XYZ file of N, CA and C in Angstrom:
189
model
N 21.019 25.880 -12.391
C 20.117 26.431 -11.399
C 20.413 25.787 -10.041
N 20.249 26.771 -8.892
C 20.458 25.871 -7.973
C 19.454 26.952 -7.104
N 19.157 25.699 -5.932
C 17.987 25.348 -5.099
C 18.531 26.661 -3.805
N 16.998 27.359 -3.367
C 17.438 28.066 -2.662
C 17.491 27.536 -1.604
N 18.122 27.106 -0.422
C 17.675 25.902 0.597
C 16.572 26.172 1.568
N 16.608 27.427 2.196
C 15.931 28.114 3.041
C 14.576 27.889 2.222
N 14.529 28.757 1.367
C 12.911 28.675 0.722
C 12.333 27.240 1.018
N 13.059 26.324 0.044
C 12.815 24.556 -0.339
C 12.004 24.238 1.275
N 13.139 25.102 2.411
C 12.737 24.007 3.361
C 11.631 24.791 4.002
N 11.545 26.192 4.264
C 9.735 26.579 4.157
C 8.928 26.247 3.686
N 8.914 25.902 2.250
C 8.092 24.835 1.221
C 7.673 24.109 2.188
N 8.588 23.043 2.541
C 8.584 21.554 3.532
C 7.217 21.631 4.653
N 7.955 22.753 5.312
C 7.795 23.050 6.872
C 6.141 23.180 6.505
N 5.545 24.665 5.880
C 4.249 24.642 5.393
C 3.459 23.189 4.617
N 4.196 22.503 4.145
C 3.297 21.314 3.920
C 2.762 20.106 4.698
N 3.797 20.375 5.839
C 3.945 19.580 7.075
C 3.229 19.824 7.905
N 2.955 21.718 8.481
C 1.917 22.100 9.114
C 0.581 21.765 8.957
N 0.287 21.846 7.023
C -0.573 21.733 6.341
C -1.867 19.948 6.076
N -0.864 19.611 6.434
C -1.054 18.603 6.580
C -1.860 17.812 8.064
N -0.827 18.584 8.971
C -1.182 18.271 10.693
C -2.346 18.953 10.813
N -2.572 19.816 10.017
C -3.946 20.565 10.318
C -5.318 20.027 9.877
N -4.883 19.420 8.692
C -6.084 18.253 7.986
C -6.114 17.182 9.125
N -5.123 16.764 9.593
C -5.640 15.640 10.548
C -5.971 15.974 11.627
N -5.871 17.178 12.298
C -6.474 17.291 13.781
C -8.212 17.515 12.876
N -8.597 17.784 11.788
C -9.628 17.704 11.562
C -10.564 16.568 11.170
N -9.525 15.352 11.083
C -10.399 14.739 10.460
C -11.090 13.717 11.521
N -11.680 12.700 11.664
C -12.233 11.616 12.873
C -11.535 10.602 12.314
N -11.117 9.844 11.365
C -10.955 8.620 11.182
C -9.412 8.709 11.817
N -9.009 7.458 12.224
C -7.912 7.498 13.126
C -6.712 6.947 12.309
N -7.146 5.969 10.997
C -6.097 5.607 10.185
C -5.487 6.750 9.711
N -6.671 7.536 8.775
C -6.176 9.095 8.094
C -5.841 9.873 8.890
N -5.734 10.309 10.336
C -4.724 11.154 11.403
C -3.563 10.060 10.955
N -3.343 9.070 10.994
C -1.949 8.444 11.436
C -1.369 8.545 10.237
N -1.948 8.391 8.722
C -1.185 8.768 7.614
C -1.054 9.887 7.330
N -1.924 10.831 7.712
C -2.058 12.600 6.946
C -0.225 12.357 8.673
N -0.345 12.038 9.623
C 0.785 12.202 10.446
C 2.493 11.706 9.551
N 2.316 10.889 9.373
C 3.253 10.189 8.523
C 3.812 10.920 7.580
N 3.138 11.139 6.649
C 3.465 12.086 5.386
C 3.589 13.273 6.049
N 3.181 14.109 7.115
C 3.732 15.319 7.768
C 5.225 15.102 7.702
N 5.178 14.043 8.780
C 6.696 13.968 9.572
C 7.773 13.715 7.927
N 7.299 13.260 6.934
C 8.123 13.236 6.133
C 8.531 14.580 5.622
N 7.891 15.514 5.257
C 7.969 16.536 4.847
C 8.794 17.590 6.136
N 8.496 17.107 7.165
C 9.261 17.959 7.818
C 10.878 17.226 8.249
N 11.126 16.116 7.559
C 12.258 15.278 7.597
C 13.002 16.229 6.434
N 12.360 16.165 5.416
C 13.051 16.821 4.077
C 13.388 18.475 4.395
N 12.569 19.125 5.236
C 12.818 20.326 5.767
C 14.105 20.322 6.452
N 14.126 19.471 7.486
C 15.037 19.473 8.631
C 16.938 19.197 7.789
N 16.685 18.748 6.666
C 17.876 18.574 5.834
C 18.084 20.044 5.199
N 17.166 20.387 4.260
C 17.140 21.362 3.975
C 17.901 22.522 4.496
N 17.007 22.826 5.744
C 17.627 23.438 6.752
C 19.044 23.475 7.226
N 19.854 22.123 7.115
C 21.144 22.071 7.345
C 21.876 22.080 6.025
N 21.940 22.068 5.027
C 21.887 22.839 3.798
C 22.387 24.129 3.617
N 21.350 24.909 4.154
C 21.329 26.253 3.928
C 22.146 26.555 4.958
N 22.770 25.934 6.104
C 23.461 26.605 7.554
C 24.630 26.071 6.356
N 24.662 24.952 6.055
C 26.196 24.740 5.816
C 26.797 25.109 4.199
N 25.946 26.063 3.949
C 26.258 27.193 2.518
C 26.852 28.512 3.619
N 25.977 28.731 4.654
C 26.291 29.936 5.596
C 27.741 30.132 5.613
N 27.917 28.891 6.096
C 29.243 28.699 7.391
C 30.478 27.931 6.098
N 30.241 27.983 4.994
C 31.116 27.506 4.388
C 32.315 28.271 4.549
N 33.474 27.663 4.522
C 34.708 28.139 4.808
C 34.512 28.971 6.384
N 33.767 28.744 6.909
C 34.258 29.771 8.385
C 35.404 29.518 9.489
N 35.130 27.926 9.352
C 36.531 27.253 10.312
C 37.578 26.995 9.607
N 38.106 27.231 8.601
C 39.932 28.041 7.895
C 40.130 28.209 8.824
């Protein structure tokens, strides 16, 4: 089986949003800075992802 990359990294991206959205809601300032943290991770794992799926694209293009 193999991983669709694009999807994986929408996965990411939505958990990342998902996340930033719990913390603009919440008041405590520790839980903004961790619900932030664990965003930025998820959108770290996206941002790979993402280059992943370009470099399945572009495989073999510069032959």
């Amino acid at each position: 089986m193999t991983l669709d990359y694009r999807n994986e990294a929408l996965k990411e991206r939505s958990a990342g949003d998902t996340l930033l959205g719990v913390a603009v809601t919440t008041d405590d300032a520790g839980e903004k800075a961790a619900l932030a943290a664990r965003a930025s991770q998820h959108f770290a794992v996206a941002a790979r992802f993402e280059q992943l799926h370009f470099d399945a694209l572009t495989e073999g293009l510069d032959e």
